[in-house]
Structure formats: C-alpha cells, structure tokens
Amino acid sequence: MQIGVIGLGRMGGNIARRLMKAGHHCVVFDTNPDAREALAKDGATAVSSLGAMVDALTGKPRAIWVMLPAGRITEETVAHLGELLKPDDIIIDGGNSYYKDDIRRAKELSEKHIRYVDCGTSGGIWGIDRGYCMMIGGPKDAVDHLDPIFSALAPGTGDIPQTPGRDEGDSRAERGYIHAGPSGAGHFVKMIHNGIEYGLMQAYAEGFDILRNKNSADLPPEERFDLNLPDIAEVWRRGSVISSWLLDLGAAALTKDPQLQQFSGFVQDSGEGRWTIEAAIEEAVPVEVLASALFARFHSRQEHTFAEKVLSAMRFGFGGHTEGSGPVGLSRTESAKGEE
Amino acid sequence: MQIGVIGLGRMGGNIARRLMKAGHHCVVFDTNPDAREALAKDGATAVSSLGAMVDALTGKPRAIWVMLPAGRITEETVAHLGELLKPDDIIIDGGNSYYKDDIRRAKELSEKHIRYVDCGTSGGIWGIDRGYCMMIGGPKDAVDHLDPIFSALAPGTGDIPQTPGRDEGDSRAERGYIHAGPSGAGHFVKMIHNGIEYGLMQAYAEGFDILRNKNSADLPPEERFDLNLPDIAEVWRRGSVISSWLLDLGAAALTKDPQLQQFSGFVQDSGEGRWTIEAAIEEAVPVEVLASALFARFHSRQEHTFAEKVLSAMRFGFGGHTEGSGPVGLSRTESAKGEE
Amino acid sequence: MQIGVIGLGRMGGNIARRLMKAGHHCVVFDTNPDAREALAKDGATAVSSLGAMVDALTGKPRAIWVMLPAGRITEETVAHLGELLKPDDIIIDGGNSYYKDDIRRAKELSEKHIRYVDCGTSGGIWGIDRGYCMMIGGPKDAVDHLDPIFSALAPGTGDIPQTPGRDEGDSRAERGYIHAGPSGAGHFVKMIHNGIEYGLMQAYAEGFDILRNKNSADLPPEERFDLNLPDIAEVWRRGSVISSWLLDLGAAALTKDPQLQQFSGFVQDSGEGRWTIEAAIEEAVPVEVLASALFARFHSRQEHTFAEKVLSAMRFGFGGHTEGSGPVGLSRTESAKGEE
Amino acid sequence: MQIGVIGLGRMGGNIARRLMKAGHHCVVFDTNPDAREALAKDGATAVSSLGAMVDALTGKPRAIWVMLPAGRITEETVAHLGELLKPDDIIIDGGNSYYKDDIRRAKELSEKHIRYVDCGTSGGIWGIDRGYCMMIGGPKDAVDHLDPIFSALAPGTGDIPQTPGRDEGDSRAERGYIHAGPSGAGHFVKMIHNGIEYGLMQAYAEGFDILRNKNSADLPPEERFDLNLPDIAEVWRRGSVISSWLLDLGAAALTKDPQLQQFSGFVQDSGEGRWTIEAAIEEAVPVEVLASALFARFHSRQEHTFAEKVLSAMRFGFGGHTEGSGPVGLSRTESAKGEE
C-alpha cells in the first residue's frame, strides 16, 4: 500500500526502505534535501513539503508515518498534518512521544475525524534487517487498516522458538507487533520497554565494573584477578541465564576494545526513562532499580554534584576533614580512617 | 574419560547424564539411594560412599565433580576428599561456593598436591539439553586435563551468531566455557553473573508491575489501560532491544497465567547476590541497581519491616497521623493529604 | 491584625489559636460546626460560609489563610474566594499544594488584582507551642503586609544558637520564616523539605531495623546482640552527630514501646515526596536516597508486589525453584542454596 | 582516676583534655613528640613508649584508652598492650574498629584475664566542649569500673529535654553513654550510627542539590527559582521537622559560602558505612537508603565509572549514538531525543 513517511533520519529512512522492500510505496519528506534524494534513489517518491505529501498520497484514506524527535517538532508536524488531512486519514506517530500527548492529540484530531495512531518502535539501526518491534495504540479500525504496514516492518516469527501455550493468542505478538490498546497505550508500553532497557543495561554495566576492578591495587594481592572481560561477555552468551541481545552488543564492544577507551562515560537519557519513573510514582509502584538506572545516567553527566559538596561541607563541619581531590588525595578504593 | 560426580540433585544428576551422553563414564554418589539408582539405570556406576568412589575411579589422575549446596556440606565433602585422594588428583567444585573459600581450599589442598578447580555452572534445569555455561578457576594443567569434560557439558557454538572480531580469541568462550583465572576466579565470575541476573530480573519485574497497575482505579479514567501482559512479553521477544532468555521465561509464565496467581511473591536469594554487593563494596564500585535488586528480595520475605514501624512511629510523633492498615485504610495508590 | 482562617483541623485550628494568643483577631470557618464552635470559645469570630467571612473581615486589604488538604478542596476554595474578594485582598494557601498549581493560581488571580501567597508550613501538632517554620512565595508587597502574621506564627529565635556569620542575612530566617521567592517558591521549598524528611526518616528506620535484627537466630551465636533500642535512641540524642528532632520523636516512641507493636507498618505518603522526585528528574539531579525513601513507603502498603511474582515466575522458569511462603518456607534471613 | 591515652590526634588529644578538665590524670603517648608535648603542657604525663606508659600507670587495675585509626595500627597496639599488661587491666578501644575484630580481641585477651572494652565515640572536633556520645561494649565489671571516665567524657543531660517516660530507664543514656552489650556491641552500635549518618547527610545533600538546580536554564522560565540556600537552611533549623545538628553544620557552611566552592565534591568514606551494609545483608534487612548513601560517596571519587562506558558502548551498539562529552555535548539536564 501507499504511505507517507516524514523524517528520514536513521530510523525513518530505514523504515521507508524496509517498507519499499516489502512492496509498499513510500512518499517521503525531510527538511534535509540530501535525505530526501537518498530515499528517492532507493525508489521513494520524494516531496518537498507536507502539503506536497498530502497531494501525492492518492489512495484513500491517506496514511502518514511521522518519525521525528519527540517534543516540539513532532507536535508541530502533527498539528500541521491535522490541518491538511481529511476525515478518515491516519497519522502514525512512530517516534517516542509522551503517551499523555498522544491521548490529547488523538482527542483533538478525532474532532476532525482524523485518526491518530501512536506506535512505539524498537529496533535501532539494526531494524532495517532484523525488523522492528512495534507497540501500537489507537482506534482498532485504523490499526487494522495499517496491518500490511506493521506486518512488513515487523521481524516476523523468524527462528525464535514459540512460547509454549501461545497457540490461542494474538498471532501479531509472535510476528513482532501488538495493538496494545487505545490512544497512548502504544507509546506507554514502549516507554516501559525503554525503562526496563535502562535497568538491564545498568545491571550489566555494574557487573562488568566489579569484574574490571577486581584487579585493583587496593585489594589483598591473593584476592585480585585480572579478568578477561571480552571472554566473560562471550561465555555468558552461551547457555547462561543472562544471555540477551544487549549482552551480544556488550560482547561485541568489549571484543573490539576491552577498555572501551573510545567512550567518555558521558551517557544521555531520553524522555522514556524519566516518564517511566513518573508513571510508577503515579501508580505507587516501587521501582528502585529503574530509578537507580536513570540516576546513574544523571551522575554520568556531571563531574561533581552539588550534593557531593554538601556532604564534604558537613564532614568538614563535624570532623574537620579535608577531602582529597583524586590523584593527590585518597585513592578511589581506599576508605578513610577518619573520626566521625 | 572417567569422572566421579557427587550430589545427584537437579543439577548434578543432569550433569552426569549429559557427560554420559557424550561418552564419558560417571561414577556417582548421593546420600539418597534413589538418586543413585536413577543414575545407575542411565548407565552410571553408583557407589555408596566417598571411599568407594575413590576406589572405583581407576584412571589417573582421578577427577571428582562435587555438585552440592554451597556451605557446610560442600566444605565437609571437599575436606573428606582431601583425605582420600592422592597427589595430582582433581576436585571440581561445580556448585556456588564463595570464591574466598575456593582460595583457601585450593591452598590447603595444594599442600597435598591435590588440585582444586572451582567451576561456576549456569544453566539450571535446562542445561541437560541446552548445555551449561561454565566459568572455571584453578591451575592451568588441571583445567586443561578436564577439557573433554567441560567441552561435553558446554553448549557448543550452536546457532548463536559469532561476535564480530572473535576470530583471534580463546575459542572456549565461544563454545560456552572459560578458564577465568586462578583459584576462586571461576566462582567469582559466576557470582557476578548471578548478581547481574538479580538486576535483570528486577528490571523486568518492575516494568511488568507498572504495566499491570496501569489499570488502577486510582488513576484518571482516561489514563488507564488494561494491558495484555502475555502479548507484551511476547512482542518484546521479537526484534526489541530487551529480548533475552529471561524474557523468554517471563513470557512463558505470563502466557500460562497472566496473573501469576500460583506464585506467592515470596522470593529467595542465594549467596551470590549478597557476595556481589560485598565485592563491590570492597572495590568501592557503586552498584545501586544490583543492591536494590537484592533488597527487593529481602522485602519480599517480610510482611512488614521494623523500619516501616519506625516510620509510622515518627509520623505519629510529629503529625498525630494514625496509619491505615490496608483494606480499611488508605488505598494502595492514594497518597495521604496529611500535614507534615 | 485581622485575618480569616479556613480549615480548622489539627493545623488550621492551632494556627488560629497561636495567632490569637499573639493578639491577632481571627475570623474562622470550617464545614464542621463543632470545629467552628471550639475556636469561637477560644476567642475567634466563627462564620458559617465563605461569603460571611469576607463580610466579617472589615480591615482592608482582607487576608484569608486557607489551611485545607491539598488538591480539589483547596482548589475550589481558592477559586471561590477569587470570586468573593476585591483587588488588593490576599489569599494565603498554607497547605501542601503543588507549586505548579500555585504558579497557575497566582497568575489567574492577578488578573483580578487579588494577591496569592503560597506558604509551606512545617511544625505538625507541636507548632502551636513550638511555632511554625514557614517558607513563603508570592509578591513582596503581600508578604511584607503579612509580616505580623508570619512573625507571630514563627518560633522566633528562641534558644537555638545563631549560625556563625548570619549577622548580615535576612533576620526572618532566624526567626523561622522566609520569603523564598515568587509564587510557588514557598511550596517548592516546603516540598523539598518533606522530600528530605522522608530520606531522614528512612535512614533512621533502616538503622533501627539492623539493630533490632542483630539478635536474629540466623546469625552465628557469638555475633548476636540483644540491643536496647530505647537506650540507643536516647544516647544518640546526646552529643552524637545524628541528633535531631526526628530522633527525639523516635526515642519517645521506642521508650513507650520498644517493639512499636501499635504500628502496623503501613506508611502513607503525601504528594510532596512524589513531587520531589519529579522535580529532581526535571532537573536531572540524581536522588537515589530520596527516591528510595518514597519507594519504601509504597512497599509498606502492599503485601506482595506483582514484581515479586514475576521474579518467582522467572526463577521457576530456569531453576524449577518452588518458593516458600514465609513461616513454612525459608526463614526471613536464610538464603537459599539453590542453583541458578 | 588515672588513665593512659594512646593516640593524640584531633580525637585522642581532646579526650585527654576533657578528662583532665574533669580532674582525671592522663598518661599520654603518641609517636609524634609534638603531640605529646602539647598534652604535657596541658597537664598530662607524656611518655615515649607503650612500655613507659604501663610503668607510669600506678593505679590498679590499669586502664588505657587507645584512640588510633582503625585497622593495622590499632590491631598492633592492642596486641602489644596485651603483652605488657597484667590480669584485670583494661584496654579501651575508643576508635572505629570493626566489631568482629573486637569480639576476637576480647576473646584472645580474656585468656590472659585482660579486659577489653570497645567504645564507639561520636562527637568529632566539637566533643571537647560538647561532650562525646559513647556506645560501649564489653564486660560489665570493666565498664562499671570506668564509669567516672565515661561520665566525664559524656555531655551530661545539659538542656536537652527529657524523653517522656525515661524515668525508669538507665540514666547513663540520658547523660550520653550506654553499655550496649558484650564485646563488639559498642562498636556495632557506633557503626550503625555512622551508617545512619551517611543516609541523613545524603538526604540533605540531595535536597539542596534540587534547590540549587531549580534555576537551571533547561527549565521553563516560569518554573525557575533562584533560591537562597543559606536562608533556607537557616529557616529549617527553626521549628521544622527536619531540624538537626547536621543541618546546623550545613547552614553554617552555606552561610559562609553559598556555592561551597572550597569543596571539590570528592567525599571519603570510612569503614563503618561499608560494614553497616554488610551487617544488613547478613541480617537480610533491606537498606536501600543507607546503601545508596554509601554508593554516592563511591561515585564522588571517580570522574567516570567503567559502568558508564559500558552503557555508552551498548547504546552505540543498538542506536549508533555518539555520546557528547559535557560542555560540547548534551547539556546536563537536556535529555536526548534519540531513538532506542
């Protein structure tokens, strides 16, 4: 079928390519002409404005996949499309919007009988070949109408073993996409997916940190081990309880550079990790691990927090402690023997 | 080759079976005669004492795999074997011993020229078919001598894709086992493996908890979703960033019973999770996620902590608050509007 | 001066009494006639409606202190007063409103030239004698106008030693109240105050929990201590680094009942603890301790989380573990020796 | 009475001075001759070796207070004294030894009928005037014999209000010292004291961090506040629920320098915080707050953890994300809008 794709970055461009490979026809737009041309070479119809896209989409209802950074730009694009499109047309937000924005937008657009579908899309740069895992929210008729699109983007069953007892369930889940519920439900599930992702990554990261520091000069010599992290990551991929795709990626990175020297250790976070904690708080669900994983990223972006200075100031207040300053002070693992 | 196996529970029995299937000959012992007989039927030579096992092992050096609960019983068994065995013989502790016990035992046994190998073994009840992931510590000559054993127990390369750049590394890691370092290194790596496992499990668990409570009556009606957890777990197995073997298990459990009603929520922990935190503290490595995952298990085994009563007592002290008691008090998600 | 007080619960009633004791005249209202009468006996002018209060306040500008639970009831009362009052009149919200609500309300009311002051008020049931600590936001002219009110409610300098170097600062802080900034700043500072309070309480609570369980039968006998918690709490009040008013309250509670048997361990939380975490997330400030303190309260209100059941289900999946169920299963402190 | 004091640093020197001021006679030793001479000027009998100290103590039984950094130096000093002293003599370890070391030492010394008392001592540099809070473990006869010493060092009741219901308890707690239990109990209680201290400090520190960053350029302008931290700290000392001695110290530091620029933010930790977590783990007591407070200090001493690099490496693996590096990359509070 015919579909518009707005936003031709790493994700959007590859989504269009995977759709075209499956026989769908893509009308594409990006503010960057180079991105448009690249897709045109791969067979897409490139247009130079939203209006031109709406005109170029000849099938009815029109369907337009918006794949832009969450926030202002997605908001404005959806609003603009809301003015250009006609009743029954469908807007799919495939980015990482906040699910409460979806609920609001769907309500606003429904007054014009335009259908809004929120689609959380996981897969990263690998999705073009591996397929995208999609979590979809919105009206059933729109989701059903788009089934050929979702089916083409999804990984399909592949060689992943069937879960025992799945015979009676919705087969879409086994092919890599679900209709999670009404508007917002798709991005909500994707948001929790990313929250979990943060927790998983931090668990591996802390574990490798302990392994690496097992050779610290501050430990008793007989308890030091100089461990081979690439081999450890590799062996855990093989029959262990903690094998996973994230571990596969970690093993690849450690194999390439066991010290990970190319990485500064400055780690970004996107909105989903934050919203996950807020959702948990709204539900009164305790989420120590997911919250700690988020805070670890906040830590990574600061040399020293003000909180740390407050600690030092209090210690100085009661103990007259003068804190070291790294290299010339206390070693990283040595604990002070001061009086408190 | 010939090997003794002591401890024929879920793990030990299956290890013996997988070894025999690969053509090795097992002399087996367990204090439970039924367990011995079951293995004898499968082709093992069953003996009724440690002494009889040592006599029955005719190859030199002897190799005995101890697969018992960590702690006193393993300690006593290794000590007893130390009295029965001869120079060059090998004891493998395949259980979950504390790595500092390994260091001590290896040193004690080396005075008698008995070789001690610590082998962390992951795979659970699935290992008999899927193979066991093994992390091994101890003297190189002993580990090399046992290579046919480890090779038979390991999963092998199977259909797991090769990590880019692995060509030059130790191929054993790709077949599912590693010689991690000197005595204790095997169990140390396995310990961290389990610490990570706790963190991964807790991350998934918290995520599913948020999903499930998204239908809470305390949320605004337009923000409630009645989510299908089995479908969500299933779709995440397909092309998402958080696919893993633990998620496969979670999907299977949720498919069987979306409410998980057969589980009380009372969760045990084994020593490894605790020792992981202690190791991190010794190295001054911050491990918020791994520690929180451990504490979550401690929480699960208490109806109310004394800490909670202290909180209530202080609140009563400054605010005169009388706390509810569940059903008749504040609902789980409602926050109090009291003065503090 | 003359002031209206709406809401005569534990906090509002005592605030009116402390004001009258200082010579101010209070016009009071509560939906509960008994509460009104009680204050009338103490010298207040009781009225039976908001309209009657506005009429009874003869001085200009009028000032009305709203002391109601945060949320809908405060919202509606402020809105109602906005209709009844005249330009220059002042509404003080002395409760625990969310500071973003203050910003919105202040803006709305300013269109009618009504002045809105947000005042975070700490002191609990002790405030009537001990005085109230107040954190105030809003327009300077309104805060200055109300200075006699704030001054009367505040503790004053009392016998608390002066902080070295304070001579040049705002003396109001030393008397127990501050003008923290524009609208919302008062409740924002009070919100963080309560967030800190949660963290402090949880730190003490965890410490006493460790002390109490030092007599556990699961510890080696020579490492068990049967500690006297009331004596420990008492001695820490005397010259130790951790002396505080919260500890004073804890010591009183433990002295009355060392087992705290009257408390179920079911602990409520009010909005401030939750909003504190959200504020930190908005600022990307890592707050592991404050978040953990909040989650501990969430835990206290559930017998078992769904997360715990997910853990059990996964453990069953890979290890065939059947979890105990408390009394008949694993003891609280015993760790399982299972295979993972 | 007569007492020996070994170790004349900030704590030991002041302890001797406070004892002498109360009329006791101190024989003092330190490896630093200047420290000895300073005390001699204040009236102590300075000696130049442990042997000389034992000779100089003429009363029977002798009592020697060891006030040295925990660890090797305390261990060796106690062992040396064990060789020099006679039956009934008393060694007091007033430092921060690990309570399991106390249990061992007390047992070893008891074979020579030398009595060992472990005394956790809180008060820091203020103790000389404010008095020391002491938590004491060991044999009752020794603790009773030393009562004049403990009584002189303790703060006494002062003007701290009596806890309601204390009339019948042990009056020593109200004067600032307790006999907590058998050997090790004193240092155990002091250890938990310090663990709580870490939690309290971190709670304040996180709160001030949120306050300070409320002026971040990444927040919406109408939600920014430029808060006066010294005033806020000051007002919280006055009638609020979170007033404490640590807050007094924080207020003093912020008054002196609201930016705390003299402090690097590099925060040490002593053994007690670490041992507190290990004790909790042994008892299966969940201690999220105390553990997080410890980990925050670990964080403060590293520019970037290896864990953070692992996170970056995984993100690069699935998303091709290149992380910024602080100033030139993502701002501290901006969240990335990347695809995951």
mmCIF file of N, CA and C in Angstrom, chain B residues 42-99:
data_model
loop_
_atom_site.group_PDB
_atom_site.id
_atom_site.type_symbol
_atom_site.label_atom_id
_atom_site.label_comp_id
_atom_site.label_asym_id
_atom_site.label_seq_id
_atom_site.Cartn_x
_atom_site.Cartn_y
_atom_site.Cartn_z
ATOM 1 N N ASP B 42 20.635 -45.091 34.196
ATOM 2 C CA ASP B 42 21.035 -44.337 32.996
ATOM 3 C C ASP B 42 22.473 -44.661 32.569
ATOM 4 N N GLY B 43 23.109 -45.606 33.280
ATOM 5 C CA GLY B 43 24.413 -46.051 32.816
ATOM 6 C C GLY B 43 25.589 -45.715 33.703
ATOM 7 N N ALA B 44 25.333 -45.042 34.829
ATOM 8 C CA ALA B 44 26.444 -44.676 35.708
ATOM 9 C C ALA B 44 26.800 -45.830 36.635
ATOM 10 N N THR B 45 28.018 -45.782 37.181
ATOM 11 C CA THR B 45 28.398 -46.689 38.243
ATOM 12 C C THR B 45 28.086 -46.017 39.564
ATOM 13 N N ALA B 46 27.090 -46.541 40.263
ATOM 14 C CA ALA B 46 26.704 -45.909 41.523
ATOM 15 C C ALA B 46 27.468 -46.520 42.676
ATOM 16 N N VAL B 47 27.948 -45.664 43.559
ATOM 17 C CA VAL B 47 28.656 -46.155 44.752
ATOM 18 C C VAL B 47 27.992 -45.574 45.981
ATOM 19 N N SER B 48 28.293 -46.167 47.137
ATOM 20 C CA SER B 48 27.543 -45.782 48.326
ATOM 21 C C SER B 48 28.387 -45.028 49.345
ATOM 22 N N SER B 49 29.567 -44.606 48.961
ATOM 23 C CA SER B 49 30.381 -43.787 49.876
ATOM 24 C C SER B 49 31.462 -43.073 49.079
ATOM 25 N N LEU B 50 32.047 -42.067 49.701
ATOM 26 C CA LEU B 50 33.150 -41.358 49.057
ATOM 27 C C LEU B 50 34.334 -42.298 48.862
ATOM 28 N N GLY B 51 34.572 -43.121 49.878
ATOM 29 C CA GLY B 51 35.693 -44.053 49.778
ATOM 30 C C GLY B 51 35.514 -44.992 48.594
ATOM 31 N N ALA B 52 34.292 -45.484 48.448
ATOM 32 C CA ALA B 52 34.017 -46.402 47.334
ATOM 33 C C ALA B 52 34.216 -45.696 45.998
ATOM 34 N N MET B 53 33.881 -44.407 45.965
ATOM 35 C CA MET B 53 34.072 -43.672 44.714
ATOM 36 C C MET B 53 35.556 -43.579 44.347
ATOM 37 N N VAL B 54 36.344 -43.236 45.344
ATOM 38 C CA VAL B 54 37.780 -43.126 45.084
ATOM 39 C C VAL B 54 38.338 -44.455 44.591
ATOM 40 N N ASP B 55 37.885 -45.535 45.186
ATOM 41 C CA ASP B 55 38.350 -46.850 44.745
ATOM 42 C C ASP B 55 37.895 -47.154 43.326
ATOM 43 N N ALA B 56 36.664 -46.727 43.025
ATOM 44 C CA ALA B 56 36.093 -47.076 41.716
ATOM 45 C C ALA B 56 36.706 -46.285 40.570
ATOM 46 N N LEU B 57 37.321 -45.161 40.896
ATOM 47 C CA LEU B 57 37.929 -44.336 39.832
ATOM 48 C C LEU B 57 39.304 -44.905 39.526
ATOM 49 N N THR B 58 39.424 -45.560 38.404
ATOM 50 C CA THR B 58 40.636 -46.328 38.107
ATOM 51 C C THR B 58 41.640 -45.522 37.295
ATOM 52 N N GLY B 59 41.151 -44.543 36.528
ATOM 53 C CA GLY B 59 42.097 -43.717 35.761
ATOM 54 C C GLY B 59 42.910 -42.815 36.686
ATOM 55 N N LYS B 60 44.056 -42.405 36.222
ATOM 56 C CA LYS B 60 44.885 -41.477 37.000
ATOM 57 C C LYS B 60 45.183 -40.262 36.147
ATOM 58 N N PRO B 61 45.136 -39.032 36.627
ATOM 59 C CA PRO B 61 44.645 -38.710 37.971
ATOM 60 C C PRO B 61 43.139 -38.854 38.043
ATOM 61 N N ARG B 62 42.640 -39.070 39.235
ATOM 62 C CA ARG B 62 41.187 -39.098 39.439
ATOM 63 C C ARG B 62 40.640 -37.672 39.334
ATOM 64 N N ALA B 63 39.388 -37.593 38.889
ATOM 65 C CA ALA B 63 38.711 -36.286 38.864
ATOM 66 C C ALA B 63 37.313 -36.460 39.442
ATOM 67 N N ILE B 64 36.972 -35.643 40.425
ATOM 68 C CA ILE B 64 35.651 -35.773 41.074
ATOM 69 C C ILE B 64 34.948 -34.424 41.061
ATOM 70 N N TRP B 65 33.755 -34.425 40.526
ATOM 71 C CA TRP B 65 32.922 -33.219 40.415
ATOM 72 C C TRP B 65 31.954 -33.190 41.604
ATOM 73 N N VAL B 66 32.122 -32.189 42.455
ATOM 74 C CA VAL B 66 31.238 -32.038 43.616
ATOM 75 C C VAL B 66 30.141 -31.053 43.248
ATOM 76 N N MET B 67 28.894 -31.500 43.341
ATOM 77 C CA MET B 67 27.764 -30.649 42.946
ATOM 78 C C MET B 67 26.752 -30.619 44.081
ATOM 79 N N LEU B 68 27.128 -29.873 45.135
ATOM 80 C CA LEU B 68 26.316 -29.855 46.365
ATOM 81 C C LEU B 68 26.002 -28.407 46.732
ATOM 82 N N PRO B 69 25.002 -28.233 47.599
ATOM 83 C CA PRO B 69 24.719 -26.871 48.055
ATOM 84 C C PRO B 69 25.973 -26.239 48.665
ATOM 85 N N ALA B 70 26.191 -24.973 48.364
ATOM 86 C CA ALA B 70 27.329 -24.274 48.940
ATOM 87 C C ALA B 70 27.195 -24.232 50.452
ATOM 88 N N GLY B 71 28.335 -24.177 51.127
ATOM 89 C CA GLY B 71 28.315 -24.064 52.572
ATOM 90 C C GLY B 71 28.887 -25.294 53.231
ATOM 91 N N ARG B 72 28.333 -25.658 54.370
ATOM 92 C CA ARG B 72 28.909 -26.687 55.211
ATOM 93 C C ARG B 72 29.089 -28.033 54.490
ATOM 94 N N ILE B 73 28.054 -28.450 53.747
ATOM 95 C CA ILE B 73 28.119 -29.785 53.157
ATOM 96 C C ILE B 73 29.198 -29.870 52.070
ATOM 97 N N THR B 74 29.332 -28.823 51.289
ATOM 98 C CA THR B 74 30.414 -28.811 50.299
ATOM 99 C C THR B 74 31.766 -28.780 51.010
ATOM 100 N N GLU B 75 31.857 -27.943 52.022
ATOM 101 C CA GLU B 75 33.102 -27.815 52.786
ATOM 102 C C GLU B 75 33.551 -29.180 53.318
ATOM 103 N N GLU B 76 32.632 -29.875 53.950
ATOM 104 C CA GLU B 76 32.968 -31.158 54.559
ATOM 105 C C GLU B 76 33.316 -32.203 53.507
ATOM 106 N N THR B 77 32.602 -32.168 52.400
ATOM 107 C CA THR B 77 32.857 -33.150 51.348
ATOM 108 C C THR B 77 34.237 -32.935 50.728
ATOM 109 N N VAL B 78 34.564 -31.672 50.466
ATOM 110 C CA VAL B 78 35.884 -31.385 49.896
ATOM 111 C C VAL B 78 36.984 -31.796 50.884
ATOM 112 N N ALA B 79 36.740 -31.500 52.153
ATOM 113 C CA ALA B 79 37.750 -31.863 53.156
ATOM 114 C C ALA B 79 37.935 -33.373 53.209
ATOM 115 N N HIS B 80 36.822 -34.097 53.169
ATOM 116 C CA HIS B 80 36.887 -35.562 53.209
ATOM 117 C C HIS B 80 37.630 -36.103 51.981
ATOM 118 N N LEU B 81 37.304 -35.545 50.826
ATOM 119 C CA LEU B 81 38.004 -35.972 49.609
ATOM 120 C C LEU B 81 39.495 -35.672 49.710
ATOM 121 N N GLY B 82 39.811 -34.574 50.339
ATOM 122 C CA GLY B 82 41.224 -34.218 50.510
ATOM 123 C C GLY B 82 41.987 -35.279 51.287
ATOM 124 N N GLU B 83 41.278 -35.994 52.140
ATOM 125 C CA GLU B 83 41.929 -37.069 52.896
ATOM 126 C C GLU B 83 42.046 -38.348 52.084
ATOM 127 N N LEU B 84 41.089 -38.537 51.178
ATOM 128 C CA LEU B 84 41.034 -39.801 50.422
ATOM 129 C C LEU B 84 41.871 -39.791 49.143
ATOM 130 N N LEU B 85 42.030 -38.612 48.546
ATOM 131 C CA LEU B 85 42.668 -38.558 47.226
ATOM 132 C C LEU B 85 44.196 -38.547 47.322
ATOM 133 N N LYS B 86 44.830 -38.701 46.179
ATOM 134 C CA LYS B 86 46.285 -38.786 46.083
ATOM 135 C C LYS B 86 46.813 -37.591 45.302
ATOM 136 N N PRO B 87 48.104 -37.328 45.373
ATOM 137 C CA PRO B 87 48.688 -36.242 44.583
ATOM 138 C C PRO B 87 48.294 -36.339 43.104
ATOM 139 N N ASP B 88 48.060 -35.152 42.525
ATOM 140 C CA ASP B 88 47.644 -34.989 41.124
ATOM 141 C C ASP B 88 46.148 -35.155 40.912
ATOM 142 N N ASP B 89 45.453 -35.805 41.820
ATOM 143 C CA ASP B 89 44.004 -35.934 41.675
ATOM 144 C C ASP B 89 43.365 -34.545 41.671
ATOM 145 N N ILE B 90 42.159 -34.486 41.125
ATOM 146 C CA ILE B 90 41.488 -33.197 40.934
ATOM 147 C C ILE B 90 40.097 -33.210 41.566
ATOM 148 N N ILE B 91 39.821 -32.182 42.354
ATOM 149 C CA ILE B 91 38.460 -31.960 42.863
ATOM 150 C C ILE B 91 37.890 -30.752 42.125
ATOM 151 N N ILE B 92 36.686 -30.915 41.550
ATOM 152 C CA ILE B 92 35.995 -29.780 40.931
ATOM 153 C C ILE B 92 34.798 -29.420 41.816
ATOM 154 N N ASP B 93 34.759 -28.188 42.273
ATOM 155 C CA ASP B 93 33.557 -27.737 42.976
ATOM 156 C C ASP B 93 32.692 -27.006 41.954
ATOM 157 N N GLY B 94 31.633 -27.673 41.511
ATOM 158 C CA GLY B 94 30.776 -27.115 40.475
ATOM 159 C C GLY B 94 29.605 -26.320 41.021
ATOM 160 N N GLY B 95 29.538 -26.204 42.345
ATOM 161 C CA GLY B 95 28.411 -25.501 42.981
ATOM 162 C C GLY B 95 28.629 -24.001 43.035
ATOM 163 N N ASN B 96 28.012 -23.392 44.021
ATOM 164 C CA ASN B 96 28.050 -21.939 44.122
ATOM 165 C C ASN B 96 28.839 -21.463 45.336
ATOM 166 N N SER B 97 30.023 -22.060 45.552
ATOM 167 C CA SER B 97 30.818 -21.687 46.723
ATOM 168 C C SER B 97 31.287 -20.246 46.645
ATOM 169 N N TYR B 98 31.547 -19.682 47.823
ATOM 170 C CA TYR B 98 32.107 -18.337 47.912
ATOM 171 C C TYR B 98 33.554 -18.405 47.453
ATOM 172 N N TYR B 99 33.957 -17.478 46.607
ATOM 173 C CA TYR B 99 35.273 -17.604 45.976
ATOM 174 C C TYR B 99 36.428 -17.517 46.974
#
